[in-house]
Amino acid sequence: MKGPVEFTLNGAPQRLSVELQRPLLEVLREELDLTGTKFGCGEGQCRACTVLVDGKPTRSCITDVSEIRGSKVVTIEGLAPDGRLHRVQEAFIKEEAMQCGYCVPGMVLTVAALLERNALPSEAELVEALNGNLCRCCGYTNILKAARRAAQAEEVQP
Amino acid sequence: MNRTMLEFPEPERYELREGPYYHFEISRRAFGQLLGAGLLLSIPVSRALAQRSGRGGPQTLAQRLHIGVEGDITVLTGKVEVGQGSRTELTQAAAEELCVSVERIRLVMADSDVVPNDGGTAGSRTTPSTVPSVRQGCAAARQLLLQTAAERFKADASTLSVRDGQVQGLGANQNFGYTDLAGEEEAFKRNVPRNVELTPTPSWKVMGTHVPKVGSREIATGAHRYPSDIRRPGMLYAAVLRPPSYGATLESIDLAPARAHPGVTAVHDGDFVGCAGPTSLEARNAVDAAGKTAVWKETTHRSSDTLFEDLRAAAGQRNRENTRGNPAEALEKGHRVLRATYHVPYIQHAPMEPRAAVAEWDGDRLTVWTGTQQPDRVRGELARAFQMPEARVRLIVPDTGGGFGGRHTGEAALEAARLAREAGRPVSLRWTREAEFTWAYFRPAGVMDLEGALDAEGKLTGWTHVNFNSGASALETPYAVPHVRTGFKNCDQPLRSGSYRALAATANTFAREAFMDELAAAQGADPLEFRLRHLENDRMRAVLEAAAAAFDWKGQWKAPAGPQTTGIGLSCGTEKGSYTACCARVRVDRDAGTYRVTDVCQAFECGAIVNPGNLQAQVEGCLIQGLGAVLREEIRFRDGRVLGARFSRYEVPRFRDVPAMKIVLVNRPDLPSVGGSETPIIGIAPAVANAMAHAVQVRLRALPLRDATWKAAGSDPNGG
């Protein structure tokens, strides 16, 4: 069934008329050309499709677009809106926390959301928060380094 | 399915090469300048280099380098980037020889309209073949710059050099750089010498250093377009109907229910059924509607339950055998003789980005964006499938979401092109994860029989190692043994198999290194000491000693008096000209029957290191990816169906699995550089298996080393 869906996308109001059972992932990628959000599995097992819905990491491949009505959605494109990188993105670049990089948008958003609610996560908390995100290149060490670097960058902020 | 590819000197039977994936019945119908103004430098490639790149003969002209009128430098390569770091490494190679900064170079990879044929991206060939080839082209350009400047300013070329793209050593107010060269048409018509001098390793300024990954900002911001992200005007999204099981053939199908969906194009051509529509959802719905009318004829198919018996029974006639000395006699007369059989299952590459392609027809010309490690082969497949000359097919490989040897084919490209042909619009197809797990190909399963004979002094006198099905890579033992027989038996196998990171070297190193531990244990020897006793190769010894020292093996090793809660194990091996040694520590929970790999220490040597940061990342990635095959990964199948074709059932490594890792990169600037993205995967499985045997006193001989299996095996000395 088609219907209107209104939500806030990367800070701007968005109104779409789409099939309500379409996965949010496909609406972002196919209607809005936001291809930074990736398809990895379609069953919520790899979190390449992670977006933030009201600040919470959300698997857009198993979220119907109707479920995000009235919500604030942030995709990887919305993290650096004016070209100024988010500290998590900077940390990923600095630590080269990417090989093929396909998992990186999901990883970056997951870390960014974690640091919002827990400014200085312990090692165990980091692993726990990221454990749902797959990196098939298995570059996990550098991703953890990047997360730590981002956390420390946050610490020194006023 | 099992035709041998002759392109690689290694015995890589599983560099998958097969006939066309589809036979389209499509009827034959009548069916830019990309780099901008500037000059294209064509570099004749030396015969030696061409042969080293494994292409069997001299390449006449490789168009390698374009210098734009603004002085912008574009370097061209047929190699692809799938996460292994080829883009950064090749950019470094070009910057080194052109004497410009890395930022100045734009590297165009795998766009068939402009790049030279550098062969497929496989077998760790980028570093030993394409890096020298790019360096040669760029060094020739540097020489051209110097010669032209010398002539222009009447200077002695031998007194000139290049820094930051500008000629140094000219008179005051005399400036000449690559920007000026772009205006020198005559210079580019000059014959470039075939063998220009490359910058010697001790003088490297860019190569050998940790140049950060090129393109990382685009990745971190989500701006980079992977093959599945390519968008074209008027593009449709596609879905494909997959057979219910292996070998199933389509008896009949009605496309009318699919075509009833607005804006949907449906195609049934031979074995192919697919739909393209305005959204992925529409395409899926249309395929599902047509699928309900499909009548399939299924066939019987072997099950993974009897895989290893089946493989042994299905050994074919195309066997390879190597014998040195008289191994049969050595085994007969051995003071102590051991025999053991090891197993590895089918596993999957499961790259994060599933197979994907965008295809667009412009009259009789076809452009396809897809992720493949064999762009030239896929281009040829497309040309054959659509009965058109290759020149009218443009194949572009955007940097892709993972490869690991799993992208040697172009199924998605063919499917997208067939649908785009019918729809008259560009079509994007991205495989589902289930399709990827089922209809891609697998790393072959294998059975390995080993025998070893020791004399009274504990020296190896005889050795045999026979591999059924999984391949011949790293089949030869690096240890000094006088009487050796190795064999590879080709089997009629149930699943479509192909290349995989390091391929059979992983299986054969697992079997050999585990067996070496069994032989050491049989005489109560320290596994490190036992290996060193038989190692004459200095490079192999060096990495083994480096790993053991960094791990403090000598301070930790004790022959176990009985089952323990922790164990340590080690392994070493060589493949594709590089050397690796790995130490691992496990902690077991005897009550729960579980274990954890807590520490890994690996030394790796691949000649002169080109980029230590990327190499470190590749070694770590190899270790964790290899750990997946140790802990859990296994493709099981029954009735022609993969059981659990999903990440929730096929569990690849996650953050929680990551052990503490110590990596020792052994740099050898005196040796040529070889690839480092494959071989580091081969040592982890035997190191962990040996650590488990050390801890629980049960020898597990089949991967994966599942929890509880060692408990079930109990005190059975033959274990799993």
Coordinates of N, CA and C in Angstrom, one line a residue, chain B residues 629-712:
Chain B
A629 N 37.3 -19.6 9.7 CA 37.3 -21.0 9.2 C 37.8 -22.0 10.3
V630 N 38.5 -21.5 11.3 CA 38.9 -22.4 12.4 C 37.7 -22.6 13.4
L631 N 37.0 -21.5 13.7 CA 36.0 -21.5 14.7 C 34.6 -22.1 14.2
R632 N 34.1 -21.7 13.1 CA 32.7 -22.0 12.8 C 32.4 -22.2 11.3
E633 N 33.1 -21.6 10.4 CA 32.6 -21.5 9.0 C 32.6 -22.9 8.3
E634 N 31.5 -23.2 7.7 CA 31.4 -24.5 7.0 C 30.1 -24.4 6.2
I635 N 30.2 -24.7 5.0 CA 29.0 -24.8 4.1 C 28.4 -26.2 4.2
R636 N 27.2 -26.3 4.7 CA 26.6 -27.6 4.7 C 25.4 -27.6 3.7
F637 N 25.2 -28.7 3.0 CA 24.2 -28.8 2.0 C 23.5 -30.1 2.0
R638 N 22.3 -30.1 1.5 CA 21.5 -31.3 1.4 C 20.4 -31.1 0.4
D639 N 20.1 -32.1 -0.4 CA 19.1 -32.0 -1.5 C 19.3 -30.8 -2.4
G640 N 20.5 -30.5 -2.6 CA 20.8 -29.4 -3.6 C 20.6 -28.0 -3.0
R641 N 20.5 -27.9 -1.7 CA 20.3 -26.6 -1.0 C 21.3 -26.4 0.0
V642 N 21.8 -25.2 0.1 CA 22.7 -24.8 1.1 C 21.9 -24.6 2.4
L643 N 22.4 -25.3 3.5 CA 21.6 -25.2 4.8 C 22.1 -23.9 5.5
G644 N 21.2 -23.0 5.7 CA 21.7 -21.8 6.4 C 22.4 -20.8 5.5
A645 N 21.9 -20.4 4.4 CA 22.6 -19.5 3.5 C 22.4 -18.0 4.0
R646 N 22.8 -17.8 5.2 CA 22.5 -16.5 5.8 C 23.7 -16.2 6.8
F647 N 23.9 -15.0 7.1 CA 24.9 -14.6 8.2 C 24.5 -15.1 9.5
S648 N 23.2 -15.3 9.8 CA 22.7 -15.8 11.1 C 23.1 -17.2 11.3
R649 N 23.3 -18.0 10.2 CA 23.6 -19.4 10.3 C 25.1 -19.7 9.9
Y650 N 25.6 -18.9 9.0 CA 27.0 -19.0 8.6 C 27.7 -17.9 9.3
E651 N 28.3 -18.2 10.4 CA 28.8 -17.2 11.3 C 30.3 -16.8 11.0
V652 N 30.4 -15.7 10.4 CA 31.8 -15.2 10.2 C 32.3 -14.5 11.4
P653 N 33.6 -14.2 11.5 CA 34.2 -13.6 12.7 C 33.6 -12.3 13.0
R654 N 33.4 -12.0 14.3 CA 32.9 -10.7 14.8 C 33.9 -10.1 15.8
F655 N 33.6 -8.9 16.2 CA 34.5 -8.2 17.2 C 34.9 -9.1 18.4
R656 N 33.9 -9.8 18.9 CA 34.1 -10.6 20.1 C 35.1 -11.7 19.9
D657 N 35.3 -12.1 18.6 CA 36.3 -13.2 18.3 C 37.7 -12.8 18.3
V658 N 37.9 -11.4 18.2 CA 39.3 -10.9 18.0 C 40.2 -11.2 19.2
P659 N 41.3 -11.9 19.0 CA 42.2 -12.1 20.0 C 43.2 -11.0 20.1
A660 N 44.0 -10.9 21.2 CA 45.1 -10.0 21.2 C 46.1 -10.4 20.1
M661 N 46.6 -9.5 19.3 CA 47.4 -9.8 18.2 C 48.7 -9.0 18.2
K662 N 49.8 -9.8 17.9 CA 51.1 -9.1 17.8 C 51.6 -9.5 16.4
I663 N 51.9 -8.5 15.6 CA 52.4 -8.8 14.2 C 53.8 -8.3 14.1
V664 N 54.6 -9.2 13.6 CA 56.0 -8.8 13.3 C 56.2 -8.8 11.8
L665 N 56.4 -7.7 11.2 CA 56.6 -7.6 9.8 C 58.2 -7.6 9.5
V666 N 58.6 -8.6 8.9 CA 60.0 -8.8 8.6 C 60.3 -8.1 7.3
N667 N 61.0 -7.0 7.3 CA 61.3 -6.3 6.0 C 62.6 -6.8 5.4
R668 N 62.6 -7.1 4.1 CA 63.8 -7.5 3.4 C 64.0 -6.6 2.2
P669 N 64.6 -5.4 2.4 CA 64.7 -4.5 1.3 C 65.7 -5.1 0.2
D670 N 66.4 -6.1 0.6 CA 67.3 -6.7 -0.4 C 66.6 -7.7 -1.3
L671 N 65.3 -7.9 -1.1 CA 64.6 -8.9 -1.9 C 63.5 -8.2 -2.7
P672 N 63.1 -8.7 -3.9 CA 61.9 -8.1 -4.6 C 60.6 -8.2 -3.7
S673 N 59.8 -7.3 -3.9 CA 58.5 -7.3 -3.2 C 57.5 -8.3 -3.8
V674 N 56.9 -9.1 -2.9 CA 55.8 -10.0 -3.4 C 54.5 -9.6 -2.6
G675 N 53.4 -10.2 -3.0 CA 52.1 -9.9 -2.4 C 52.0 -10.3 -1.0
G676 N 51.2 -9.6 -0.2 CA 51.1 -9.9 1.2 C 49.6 -10.0 1.7
S677 N 48.7 -10.2 0.8 CA 47.3 -10.2 1.2 C 46.7 -11.6 1.2
E678 N 47.5 -12.6 1.0 CA 46.9 -14.0 1.0 C 47.6 -14.9 1.9
T679 N 49.0 -15.0 1.8 CA 49.7 -16.0 2.6 C 49.5 -15.8 4.1
P680 N 49.4 -14.6 4.6 CA 49.2 -14.5 6.1 C 48.0 -15.3 6.6
I681 N 47.1 -15.8 5.7 CA 46.0 -16.5 6.2 C 46.3 -18.0 6.5
I682 N 47.4 -18.5 6.1 CA 47.6 -20.0 6.1 C 48.0 -20.6 7.4
G683 N 48.5 -19.7 8.3 CA 49.1 -20.3 9.5 C 48.2 -20.4 10.7
I684 N 47.1 -19.7 10.7 CA 46.3 -19.6 12.0 C 45.6 -20.9 12.3
A685 N 45.1 -21.6 11.3 CA 44.3 -22.9 11.6 C 45.2 -23.9 12.3
P686 N 46.4 -24.2 11.7 CA 47.2 -25.2 12.4 C 47.7 -24.7 13.7
A687 N 48.0 -23.4 13.9 CA 48.5 -22.9 15.2 C 47.5 -23.1 16.2
V688 N 46.2 -22.9 15.9 CA 45.1 -23.0 16.9 C 44.9 -24.5 17.1
A689 N 44.9 -25.3 16.1 CA 44.7 -26.8 16.3 C 45.8 -27.4 17.2
N690 N 47.0 -26.9 17.0 CA 48.1 -27.4 17.8 C 48.0 -26.9 19.2
A691 N 47.5 -25.7 19.4 CA 47.3 -25.1 20.7 C 46.2 -25.9 21.4
M692 N 45.1 -26.3 20.7 CA 44.1 -27.1 21.3 C 44.6 -28.5 21.7
A693 N 45.4 -29.1 20.8 CA 45.9 -30.4 21.1 C 46.8 -30.3 22.4
H694 N 47.5 -29.2 22.5 CA 48.4 -29.0 23.7 C 47.5 -28.9 24.9
A695 N 46.4 -28.2 24.8 CA 45.6 -27.9 26.0 C 44.8 -29.1 26.4
V696 N 44.1 -29.7 25.4 CA 43.1 -30.8 25.8 C 43.6 -32.2 25.5
Q697 N 44.7 -32.3 24.9 CA 45.3 -33.6 24.6 C 44.4 -34.4 23.7
V698 N 43.7 -33.7 22.9 CA 42.9 -34.4 21.8 C 43.3 -33.7 20.5
R699 N 43.6 -34.5 19.5 CA 44.0 -34.0 18.2 C 42.7 -33.8 17.3
L700 N 42.4 -32.6 17.0 CA 41.2 -32.4 16.1 C 41.8 -32.2 14.7
R701 N 41.3 -33.0 13.8 CA 41.9 -33.0 12.4 C 40.9 -32.5 11.4
A702 N 39.8 -32.0 11.8 CA 38.9 -31.4 10.8 C 38.5 -30.0 11.2
L703 N 38.5 -29.1 10.2 CA 38.0 -27.8 10.4 C 36.5 -27.7 10.1
P704 N 35.8 -26.9 10.7 CA 36.2 -26.0 11.8 C 36.4 -26.8 13.1
L705 N 37.2 -26.3 14.0 CA 37.4 -26.9 15.3 C 36.2 -26.5 16.2
R706 N 35.1 -27.2 16.1 CA 33.9 -26.8 16.8 C 34.0 -27.0 18.3
D707 N 33.3 -26.1 19.0 CA 33.2 -26.3 20.5 C 32.7 -27.7 20.7
A708 N 33.1 -28.3 21.8 CA 32.5 -29.5 22.3 C 33.0 -30.7 21.5
T709 N 33.6 -30.5 20.3 CA 34.0 -31.7 19.5 C 35.2 -32.4 20.2
W710 N 36.0 -31.6 20.9 CA 37.2 -32.3 21.5 C 36.7 -33.0 22.8
K711 N 35.6 -32.5 23.4 CA 35.1 -33.1 24.6 C 34.5 -34.5 24.2
A712 N 33.7 -34.4 23.1 CA 33.1 -35.6 22.6 C 34.1 -36.7 22.2

